[in-house]
mmCIF file of C-alpha atoms and ligand atoms in Angstrom:
data_model
loop_
_atom_site.group_PDB
_atom_site.id
_atom_site.type_symbol
_atom_site.label_atom_id
_atom_site.label_comp_id
_atom_site.label_asym_id
_atom_site.label_seq_id
_atom_site.Cartn_x
_atom_site.Cartn_y
_atom_site.Cartn_z
ATOM 1 C CA MET A 1118 -20.803 2.708 21.461
ATOM 2 C CA ILE A 1119 -20.392 -0.138 18.912
ATOM 3 C CA GLN A 1120 -23.452 -1.085 16.844
ATOM 4 C CA LYS A 1121 -24.087 -4.835 16.834
ATOM 5 C CA ASP A 1122 -24.758 -5.217 13.119
ATOM 6 C CA ILE A 1123 -24.746 -3.171 9.973
ATOM 7 C CA ILE A 1124 -28.353 -2.485 9.041
ATOM 8 C CA ILE A 1125 -28.804 -1.755 5.350
ATOM 9 C CA ASN A 1126 -31.690 0.574 4.614
ATOM 10 C CA GLY A 1127 -32.663 3.299 2.147
ATOM 11 C CA SER A 1128 -30.035 5.697 3.492
ATOM 12 C CA THR A 1129 -27.078 3.307 3.454
ATOM 13 C CA LYS A 1130 -24.103 4.731 1.556
ATOM 14 C CA ILE A 1131 -22.177 2.235 -0.551
ATOM 15 C CA TYR A 1132 -18.388 1.947 -0.776
ATOM 16 C CA GLY A 1133 -16.282 -0.825 -2.261
ATOM 17 C CA LEU A 1134 -13.075 -2.257 -3.652
ATOM 18 C CA ILE A 1135 -12.494 -2.768 -7.370
ATOM 19 C CA GLY A 1136 -9.806 -5.086 -8.680
ATOM 20 C CA ASN A 1137 -9.156 -8.460 -10.246
ATOM 21 C CA PRO A 1138 -9.050 -10.591 -8.171
ATOM 22 C CA VAL A 1139 -10.757 -9.271 -5.029
ATOM 23 C CA SER A 1140 -11.847 -12.519 -3.419
ATOM 24 C CA HIS A 1141 -9.133 -12.618 -0.729
ATOM 25 C CA THR A 1142 -9.385 -8.993 0.354
ATOM 26 C CA LEU A 1143 -9.542 -7.904 3.999
ATOM 27 C CA SER A 1144 -10.758 -4.403 3.100
ATOM 28 C CA PRO A 1145 -14.496 -5.101 3.695
ATOM 29 C CA THR A 1146 -13.648 -6.307 7.223
ATOM 30 C CA ILE A 1147 -11.571 -3.177 7.906
ATOM 31 C CA HIS A 1148 -14.191 -0.742 6.607
ATOM 32 C CA ASN A 1149 -17.303 -2.440 7.961
ATOM 33 C CA THR A 1150 -15.648 -2.821 11.393
ATOM 34 C CA THR A 1151 -14.730 0.877 11.369
ATOM 35 C CA ALA A 1152 -18.283 1.820 10.323
ATOM 36 C CA LYS A 1153 -19.673 -0.202 13.249
ATOM 37 C CA ILE A 1154 -17.373 1.572 15.683
ATOM 38 C CA PHE A 1155 -18.452 5.002 14.452
ATOM 39 C CA GLY A 1156 -22.103 4.021 13.909
ATOM 40 C CA HIS A 1157 -21.944 5.145 10.263
ATOM 41 C CA ASN A 1158 -24.647 3.872 7.943
ATOM 42 C CA ILE A 1159 -22.363 2.511 5.228
ATOM 43 C CA ALA A 1160 -21.690 -0.826 3.546
ATOM 44 C CA TYR A 1161 -18.373 -1.738 1.913
ATOM 45 C CA ILE A 1162 -18.319 -4.526 -0.653
ATOM 46 C CA PRO A 1163 -15.772 -6.239 -2.971
ATOM 47 C CA LEU A 1164 -16.444 -5.586 -6.672
ATOM 48 C CA HIS A 1165 -14.688 -7.842 -9.181
ATOM 49 C CA VAL A 1166 -13.976 -5.945 -12.425
ATOM 50 C CA GLU A 1167 -12.907 -7.810 -15.573
ATOM 51 C CA ASN A 1168 -9.948 -6.425 -17.475
ATOM 52 C CA ASP A 1169 -11.823 -4.702 -20.313
ATOM 53 C CA ASN A 1170 -14.474 -3.200 -18.067
ATOM 54 C CA LEU A 1171 -12.639 -0.627 -15.975
ATOM 55 C CA GLN A 1172 -14.067 2.492 -17.642
ATOM 56 C CA LYS A 1173 -17.606 1.081 -17.557
ATOM 57 C CA ALA A 1174 -17.122 0.102 -13.916
ATOM 58 C CA ILE A 1175 -16.053 3.628 -12.919
ATOM 59 C CA GLU A 1176 -18.855 5.285 -14.890
ATOM 60 C CA GLY A 1177 -21.363 2.773 -13.531
ATOM 61 C CA ALA A 1178 -20.217 3.216 -9.948
ATOM 62 C CA TYR A 1179 -20.543 6.993 -10.276
ATOM 63 C CA ALA A 1180 -24.002 6.659 -11.835
ATOM 64 C CA LEU A 1181 -24.986 4.382 -8.940
ATOM 65 C CA ASN A 1182 -23.887 7.064 -6.483
ATOM 66 C CA ILE A 1183 -21.184 4.859 -4.947
ATOM 67 C CA GLN A 1184 -19.499 7.280 -2.574
ATOM 68 C CA GLY A 1185 -16.000 5.861 -2.560
ATOM 69 C CA LEU A 1186 -13.894 3.056 -4.010
ATOM 70 C CA ASN A 1187 -10.584 1.499 -3.213
ATOM 71 C CA VAL A 1188 -8.610 0.268 -6.200
ATOM 72 C CA THR A 1189 -6.310 -2.724 -6.201
ATOM 73 C CA VAL A 1190 -4.219 -4.784 -8.645
ATOM 74 C CA PRO A 1191 -4.152 -4.338 -11.635
ATOM 75 C CA TYR A 1192 -5.936 -0.962 -11.883
ATOM 76 C CA LYS A 1193 -4.012 1.507 -9.707
ATOM 77 C CA THR A 1194 -2.522 3.414 -12.668
ATOM 78 C CA GLN A 1195 -5.090 2.594 -15.365
ATOM 79 C CA VAL A 1196 -7.883 4.118 -13.289
ATOM 80 C CA MET A 1197 -6.241 7.561 -13.305
ATOM 81 C CA LYS A 1198 -7.531 8.484 -16.749
ATOM 82 C CA TYR A 1199 -11.162 8.046 -15.684
ATOM 83 C CA LEU A 1200 -10.993 10.500 -12.780
ATOM 84 C CA TYR A 1201 -12.071 14.115 -12.518
ATOM 85 C CA ALA A 1202 -8.979 15.154 -10.528
ATOM 86 C CA LEU A 1203 -5.997 13.845 -8.577
ATOM 87 C CA ASP A 1204 -5.043 14.730 -5.046
ATOM 88 C CA LYS A 1205 -1.350 15.644 -4.545
ATOM 89 C CA THR A 1206 -0.646 12.211 -2.979
ATOM 90 C CA ALA A 1207 -1.825 10.441 -6.147
ATOM 91 C CA GLU A 1208 0.020 12.803 -8.446
ATOM 92 C CA THR A 1209 3.412 12.447 -6.755
ATOM 93 C CA VAL A 1210 3.069 8.691 -6.257
ATOM 94 C CA GLY A 1211 1.793 8.188 -9.818
ATOM 95 C CA ALA A 1212 -0.929 5.729 -8.763
ATOM 96 C CA VAL A 1213 -4.364 5.810 -7.150
ATOM 97 C CA ASN A 1214 -5.867 3.415 -4.622
ATOM 98 C CA THR A 1215 -8.784 5.529 -3.312
ATOM 99 C CA LEU A 1216 -11.596 7.355 -5.138
ATOM 100 C CA LYS A 1217 -13.919 9.858 -3.504
ATOM 101 C CA TYR A 1218 -17.233 10.880 -5.056
ATOM 102 C CA THR A 1219 -17.593 14.595 -5.825
ATOM 103 C CA ASP A 1220 -20.220 16.512 -7.808
ATOM 104 C CA ASN A 1221 -17.890 16.579 -10.828
ATOM 105 C CA GLY A 1222 -16.626 13.000 -10.783
ATOM 106 C CA TYR A 1223 -14.290 10.884 -8.678
ATOM 107 C CA VAL A 1224 -11.119 12.392 -7.189
ATOM 108 C CA GLY A 1225 -8.134 10.036 -6.793
ATOM 109 C CA TYR A 1226 -5.901 9.703 -3.712
ATOM 110 C CA ASN A 1227 -3.083 7.370 -2.698
ATOM 111 C CA THR A 1228 -3.405 6.009 0.822
ATOM 112 C CA ASP A 1229 -0.884 3.164 0.301
ATOM 113 C CA TYR A 1230 1.614 6.006 0.549
ATOM 114 C CA THR A 1231 0.077 7.723 3.593
ATOM 115 C CA GLY A 1232 -0.654 4.375 5.306
ATOM 116 C CA LEU A 1233 2.935 3.204 4.982
ATOM 117 C CA LYS A 1234 4.158 6.574 6.206
ATOM 118 C CA ARG A 1235 2.074 6.041 9.350
ATOM 119 C CA VAL A 1236 3.654 2.584 9.864
ATOM 120 C CA PHE A 1237 7.155 4.106 9.979
ATOM 121 C CA GLY A 1238 6.030 7.242 11.870
ATOM 122 C CA ILE A 1239 4.298 5.289 14.670
ATOM 123 C CA ARG A 1240 7.439 3.211 15.198
ATOM 124 C CA ASN A 1241 9.668 6.298 15.178
ATOM 125 C CA ILE A 1242 12.039 4.708 12.688
ATOM 126 C CA SER A 1243 14.805 7.073 11.669
ATOM 127 C CA PHE A 1244 15.915 7.283 8.024
ATOM 128 C CA ASN A 1245 18.861 9.547 8.878
ATOM 129 C CA ASN A 1246 22.071 8.389 7.194
ATOM 130 C CA LYS A 1247 20.341 5.240 5.941
ATOM 131 C CA THR A 1248 20.073 3.780 2.470
ATOM 132 C CA VAL A 1249 16.581 2.594 1.573
ATOM 133 C CA VAL A 1250 16.600 -0.508 -0.614
ATOM 134 C CA ILE A 1251 13.317 -1.158 -2.403
ATOM 135 C CA LEU A 1252 12.912 -4.649 -3.870
ATOM 136 C CA GLY A 1253 10.527 -4.482 -6.837
ATOM 137 C CA ALA A 1254 9.406 -1.695 -9.154
ATOM 138 C CA GLY A 1255 5.710 -2.515 -9.663
ATOM 139 C CA GLY A 1256 2.702 -0.385 -8.707
ATOM 140 C CA ALA A 1257 3.250 -0.621 -4.944
ATOM 141 C CA ALA A 1258 6.932 0.381 -5.224
ATOM 142 C CA TYR A 1259 5.851 3.848 -6.413
ATOM 143 C CA ALA A 1260 4.048 4.548 -3.118
ATOM 144 C CA VAL A 1261 6.970 3.068 -1.179
ATOM 145 C CA ALA A 1262 9.576 5.196 -3.012
ATOM 146 C CA ALA A 1263 7.565 8.403 -2.481
ATOM 147 C CA MET A 1264 7.114 7.589 1.212
ATOM 148 C CA ALA A 1265 10.853 6.870 1.603
ATOM 149 C CA ALA A 1266 11.820 10.127 -0.155
ATOM 150 C CA ASP A 1267 9.683 12.092 2.327
ATOM 151 C CA PHE A 1268 11.905 10.827 5.162
ATOM 152 C CA SER A 1269 15.080 12.138 3.415
ATOM 153 C CA PRO A 1270 17.333 9.061 3.520
ATOM 154 C CA ASN A 1271 20.910 9.182 2.189
ATOM 155 C CA LYS A 1272 19.933 7.310 -0.915
ATOM 156 C CA ILE A 1273 17.205 5.083 -2.410
ATOM 157 C CA ILE A 1274 18.199 1.988 -4.384
ATOM 158 C CA ILE A 1275 15.639 0.230 -6.601
ATOM 159 C CA VAL A 1276 16.349 -3.459 -7.176
ATOM 160 C CA ASN A 1277 14.129 -5.174 -9.713
ATOM 161 C CA ARG A 1278 14.158 -8.176 -12.038
ATOM 162 C CA THR A 1279 13.334 -5.958 -15.041
ATOM 163 C CA LEU A 1280 15.723 -3.006 -15.232
ATOM 164 C CA GLU A 1281 13.389 -1.063 -17.531
ATOM 165 C CA ASN A 1282 10.749 -0.937 -14.774
ATOM 166 C CA SER A 1283 13.324 0.325 -12.241
ATOM 167 C CA LEU A 1284 14.328 3.088 -14.653
ATOM 168 C CA LYS A 1285 10.674 4.111 -15.172
ATOM 169 C CA LEU A 1286 10.177 4.413 -11.428
ATOM 170 C CA ILE A 1287 13.408 6.405 -11.055
ATOM 171 C CA SER A 1288 12.414 8.778 -13.822
ATOM 172 C CA HIS A 1289 8.993 9.333 -12.177
ATOM 173 C CA MET A 1290 10.648 9.996 -8.790
ATOM 174 C CA LYS A 1291 13.062 12.521 -10.290
ATOM 175 C CA ARG A 1292 10.103 14.600 -11.505
ATOM 176 C CA PHE A 1293 8.855 15.104 -7.959
ATOM 177 C CA TYR A 1294 11.720 14.575 -5.517
ATOM 178 C CA ASP A 1295 15.228 15.868 -5.041
ATOM 179 C CA VAL A 1296 16.596 12.568 -3.742
ATOM 180 C CA LYS A 1297 19.558 10.375 -4.679
ATOM 181 C CA ILE A 1298 18.009 7.351 -6.369
ATOM 182 C CA GLU A 1299 19.602 4.604 -8.473
ATOM 183 C CA ALA A 1300 18.950 1.147 -9.885
ATOM 184 C CA MET A 1301 20.847 -1.988 -8.906
ATOM 185 C CA ASP A 1302 20.770 -5.636 -9.897
ATOM 186 C CA TYR A 1303 20.045 -8.368 -7.314
ATOM 187 C CA ASN A 1304 23.597 -9.709 -7.958
ATOM 188 C CA GLU A 1305 25.130 -6.449 -6.720
ATOM 189 C CA LEU A 1306 23.324 -6.268 -3.367
ATOM 190 C CA ASP A 1307 26.328 -7.409 -1.333
ATOM 191 C CA SER A 1308 28.218 -4.286 -2.416
ATOM 192 C CA ILE A 1309 26.056 -1.972 -0.241
ATOM 193 C CA ASP A 1310 27.892 -1.310 3.005
ATOM 194 C CA GLU A 1311 25.775 1.505 4.504
ATOM 195 C CA LYS A 1312 23.067 0.839 7.126
ATOM 196 C CA GLN A 1313 19.844 -0.035 5.346
ATOM 197 C CA ILE A 1314 16.081 -0.041 5.575
ATOM 198 C CA VAL A 1315 14.839 -2.697 3.130
ATOM 199 C CA ILE A 1316 11.296 -2.741 1.826
ATOM 200 C CA GLN A 1317 10.162 -5.849 -0.035
ATOM 201 C CA THR A 1318 7.456 -4.990 -2.614
ATOM 202 C CA THR A 1319 7.640 -7.878 -5.103
ATOM 203 C CA SER A 1320 4.840 -10.444 -5.154
ATOM 204 C CA ILE A 1321 7.310 -13.210 -4.187
ATOM 205 C CA GLY A 1322 6.026 -15.003 -1.076
ATOM 206 C CA LEU A 1323 2.431 -13.819 -1.493
ATOM 207 C CA LYS A 1324 0.789 -17.223 -1.873
ATOM 208 C CA SER A 1325 0.427 -19.189 1.357
ATOM 209 C CA ASP A 1326 2.697 -21.991 0.061
ATOM 210 C CA ASP A 1327 5.306 -19.703 -1.559
ATOM 211 C CA GLU A 1328 8.516 -20.175 0.451
ATOM 212 C CA ASN A 1329 10.662 -18.078 -1.909
ATOM 213 C CA SER A 1330 12.444 -14.824 -1.159
ATOM 214 C CA PRO A 1331 13.900 -12.298 -3.604
ATOM 215 C CA ILE A 1332 17.069 -12.363 -1.433
ATOM 216 C CA LYS A 1333 19.163 -15.432 -2.115
ATOM 217 C CA LYS A 1334 22.021 -14.866 0.366
ATOM 218 C CA ASP A 1335 21.224 -14.394 4.070
ATOM 219 C CA SER A 1336 24.499 -12.417 4.397
ATOM 220 C CA PHE A 1337 22.708 -9.497 2.672
ATOM 221 C CA PHE A 1338 20.929 -8.711 5.963
ATOM 222 C CA LYS A 1339 24.163 -7.940 7.865
ATOM 223 C CA ASN A 1340 23.785 -4.163 7.383
ATOM 224 C CA VAL A 1341 19.981 -4.103 7.518
ATOM 225 C CA ASP A 1342 18.363 -2.349 10.500
ATOM 226 C CA VAL A 1343 14.727 -2.575 9.428
ATOM 227 C CA ALA A 1344 13.099 -5.043 7.022
ATOM 228 C CA LEU A 1345 9.510 -4.466 5.950
ATOM 229 C CA ASP A 1346 7.628 -6.844 3.663
ATOM 230 C CA ILE A 1347 4.475 -5.215 2.281
ATOM 231 C CA ILE A 1348 2.968 -8.649 1.699
ATOM 232 C CA TYR A 1349 0.422 -9.648 4.317
ATOM 233 C CA LYS A 1350 -0.481 -13.255 4.925
ATOM 234 C CA LYS A 1351 -0.855 -15.673 7.794
ATOM 235 C CA GLY A 1352 2.663 -16.556 8.950
ATOM 236 C CA LYS A 1353 5.956 -14.903 7.968
ATOM 237 C CA THR A 1354 7.257 -14.649 4.434
ATOM 238 C CA ARG A 1355 10.652 -16.235 3.799
ATOM 239 C CA PHE A 1356 12.078 -12.698 3.417
ATOM 240 C CA LEU A 1357 10.993 -11.796 6.964
ATOM 241 C CA GLN A 1358 12.228 -15.124 8.324
ATOM 242 C CA GLN A 1359 15.689 -14.311 6.916
ATOM 243 C CA ALA A 1360 15.559 -10.792 8.387
ATOM 244 C CA GLU A 1361 14.431 -12.100 11.786
ATOM 245 C CA LYS A 1362 17.355 -14.543 11.890
ATOM 246 C CA ALA A 1363 19.696 -11.597 11.305
ATOM 247 C CA GLU A 1364 18.008 -9.725 14.213
ATOM 248 C CA CYS A 1365 16.607 -6.903 12.071
ATOM 249 C CA THR A 1366 13.485 -5.032 13.162
ATOM 250 C CA CYS A 1367 10.820 -6.880 11.137
ATOM 251 C CA ILE A 1368 7.460 -5.508 9.978
ATOM 252 C CA ASP A 1369 4.902 -7.262 7.764
ATOM 253 C CA GLY A 1370 2.329 -5.686 5.430
ATOM 254 C CA PHE A 1371 -0.655 -5.979 7.744
ATOM 255 C CA ASP A 1372 -0.339 -2.586 9.460
ATOM 256 C CA MET A 1373 0.142 -0.869 6.088
ATOM 257 C CA LEU A 1374 -3.016 -2.536 4.804
ATOM 258 C CA VAL A 1375 -5.072 -1.418 7.798
ATOM 259 C CA TYR A 1376 -3.703 2.140 7.795
ATOM 260 C CA GLN A 1377 -4.282 2.606 4.051
ATOM 261 C CA GLY A 1378 -7.881 1.544 4.747
ATOM 262 C CA LEU A 1379 -8.253 3.911 7.696
ATOM 263 C CA ASP A 1380 -6.755 6.782 5.691
ATOM 264 C CA ALA A 1381 -9.326 6.130 2.941
ATOM 265 C CA TYR A 1382 -12.076 6.009 5.569
ATOM 266 C CA GLU A 1383 -10.940 9.394 6.929
ATOM 267 C CA ILE A 1384 -11.001 10.913 3.431
ATOM 268 C CA TRP A 1385 -14.497 9.575 2.734
ATOM 269 C CA GLN A 1386 -16.101 10.470 6.053
ATOM 270 C CA GLN A 1387 -14.021 13.611 6.698
ATOM 271 C CA ILE A 1388 -13.131 12.455 10.193
ATOM 272 C CA LYS A 1389 -9.895 11.859 12.072
ATOM 273 C CA ILE A 1390 -9.489 8.389 13.588
ATOM 274 C CA ASP A 1391 -7.406 8.732 16.729
ATOM 275 C CA SER A 1392 -4.562 6.336 17.431
ATOM 276 C CA ASP A 1393 -6.399 4.394 20.194
ATOM 277 C CA ILE A 1394 -9.328 3.606 17.907
ATOM 278 C CA ALA A 1395 -6.933 2.805 15.034
ATOM 279 C CA GLN A 1396 -5.137 0.344 17.339
ATOM 280 C CA LYS A 1397 -8.452 -1.229 18.369
ATOM 281 C CA ILE A 1398 -9.439 -1.710 14.710
ATOM 282 C CA LEU A 1399 -6.016 -3.125 13.917
ATOM 283 C CA GLU A 1400 -6.337 -5.714 16.682
ATOM 284 C CA SER A 1401 -9.912 -6.653 15.861
ATOM 285 C CA VAL A 1402 -9.246 -7.366 12.163
ATOM 286 C CA LYS A 1403 -5.891 -9.151 12.701
ATOM 287 C CA ILE A 1404 -5.609 -12.367 10.671
HETATM 288 P P1 NDP B 1645 2.921 -5.460 -9.500
HETATM 289 O O1 NDP B 1645 2.406 -6.644 -10.245
HETATM 290 O O2 NDP B 1645 2.700 -4.097 -10.054
HETATM 291 O O3 NDP B 1645 4.541 -5.616 -9.323
HETATM 292 C C1 NDP B 1645 5.118 -6.855 -8.963
HETATM 293 C C2 NDP B 1645 6.623 -6.678 -8.716
HETATM 294 O O4 NDP B 1645 7.148 -7.941 -8.298
HETATM 295 C C3 NDP B 1645 7.419 -6.249 -9.955
HETATM 296 O O5 NDP B 1645 8.479 -5.434 -9.547
HETATM 297 C C4 NDP B 1645 7.950 -7.593 -10.481
HETATM 298 O O6 NDP B 1645 9.156 -7.457 -11.201
HETATM 299 C C5 NDP B 1645 8.236 -8.306 -9.172
HETATM 300 N N1 NDP B 1645 8.217 -9.757 -9.341
HETATM 301 C C6 NDP B 1645 7.129 -10.559 -9.507
HETATM 302 N N2 NDP B 1645 7.519 -11.839 -9.602
HETATM 303 C C7 NDP B 1645 8.875 -11.852 -9.493
HETATM 304 C C8 NDP B 1645 9.866 -12.883 -9.502
HETATM 305 N N3 NDP B 1645 9.541 -14.163 -9.642
HETATM 306 N N4 NDP B 1645 11.167 -12.535 -9.338
HETATM 307 C C9 NDP B 1645 11.517 -11.230 -9.176
HETATM 308 N N5 NDP B 1645 10.622 -10.209 -9.157
HETATM 309 C C10 NDP B 1645 9.321 -10.518 -9.310
HETATM 310 O O7 NDP B 1645 2.325 -5.592 -8.045
HETATM 311 P P2 NDP B 1645 2.187 -4.442 -6.915
HETATM 312 O O8 NDP B 1645 3.454 -3.664 -6.906
HETATM 313 O O9 NDP B 1645 0.920 -3.710 -7.073
HETATM 314 O O10 NDP B 1645 2.063 -5.326 -5.584
HETATM 315 C C11 NDP B 1645 3.156 -6.093 -5.119
HETATM 316 C C12 NDP B 1645 2.803 -6.781 -3.822
HETATM 317 O O11 NDP B 1645 2.517 -5.830 -2.806
HETATM 318 C C13 NDP B 1645 1.556 -7.674 -3.915
HETATM 319 O O12 NDP B 1645 1.894 -8.886 -3.290
HETATM 320 C C14 NDP B 1645 0.499 -6.925 -3.135
HETATM 321 O O13 NDP B 1645 -0.398 -7.816 -2.489
HETATM 322 C C15 NDP B 1645 1.337 -6.184 -2.090
HETATM 323 N N6 NDP B 1645 0.692 -4.934 -1.617
HETATM 324 C C16 NDP B 1645 0.450 -4.775 -0.274
HETATM 325 C C17 NDP B 1645 -0.140 -3.626 0.204
HETATM 326 C C18 NDP B 1645 -0.422 -3.467 1.671
HETATM 327 O O14 NDP B 1645 -1.244 -2.605 2.034
HETATM 328 N N7 NDP B 1645 0.211 -4.216 2.540
HETATM 329 C C19 NDP B 1645 -0.520 -2.511 -0.696
HETATM 330 C C20 NDP B 1645 -0.190 -2.766 -2.083
HETATM 331 C C21 NDP B 1645 0.384 -3.944 -2.521
HETATM 332 P P3 NDP B 1645 9.169 -7.154 -12.796
HETATM 333 O O15 NDP B 1645 9.085 -5.648 -12.925
HETATM 334 O O16 NDP B 1645 10.459 -7.702 -13.223
HETATM 335 O O17 NDP B 1645 7.988 -7.851 -13.389
#
């Protein structure tokens, strides 16, 4: 049975999102909706943290008995040094987006990685004999590369404006995965002739009025089976519009966002959210 409203009382457990900025986040809607469905006495709030205050924020949150935190831009790697321990997901990805309170301190997890894995798993998308092209090499690309490696594609190609950042990501991946992975420049994209799954992780197209795409030539999509843009916003990004025109299977970042939230919720409450309830939550928070 769904509770009508969240009632905050002396037993309410507090969860939240730390980042800068946090004002446009959908995470409170996802978590508070899920809490209503399960009748859990929790409240999830956005917590803006200024750039020099991360350590104080983590120590303060722990002192205040905050039971769990999600972490967003720009703190997903910086936060790691303030944690008691890392779960395997956070260690292999090299970034943390979820903290769980324990008696010894917070433990870090990465549910961007598990959430995205669910997005591909639910759709039964095969990576067999495919090349995965990842556009971008920022924080989110680490979770995407680890997820892709788990599906054993032929090869992973990292395409990024700054080569140095691609090389850092590749070197991190080589520590944990036995996968063929290389860097490529945007100018060389037309040279790939294998079937591809392309995952767009740059921040291009994020703002509502940003009509740019990292892909300049539509012809790039000729060998693309699946195009996923991890950006979520109302309406399609230019990247997905290009992919749709080329009749690729197109996926936006909304499902990933919801599943990373549900995976964090499962970790915090030690429950399993079945696929029907997950679908119901997904539909009820849709923007
Ligand atoms: P970062 O700031 O760490 O990385 C940004 C990336 O975008 C870098 O690779 C950067 O390249 C590239 N980039 C930015 N501007 C340009 C440009 N003008 N031309 C070419 N490349 C550019 O951000 P994150 O990786 O943490 O996040 C990226 C996006 O993913 C955000 O929009 C975020 O909202 C979204 N996201 C969505 C999630 C979901 O659940 N759906 C989860 C996590 C993130 P360079 O290295 O050269 O600077």
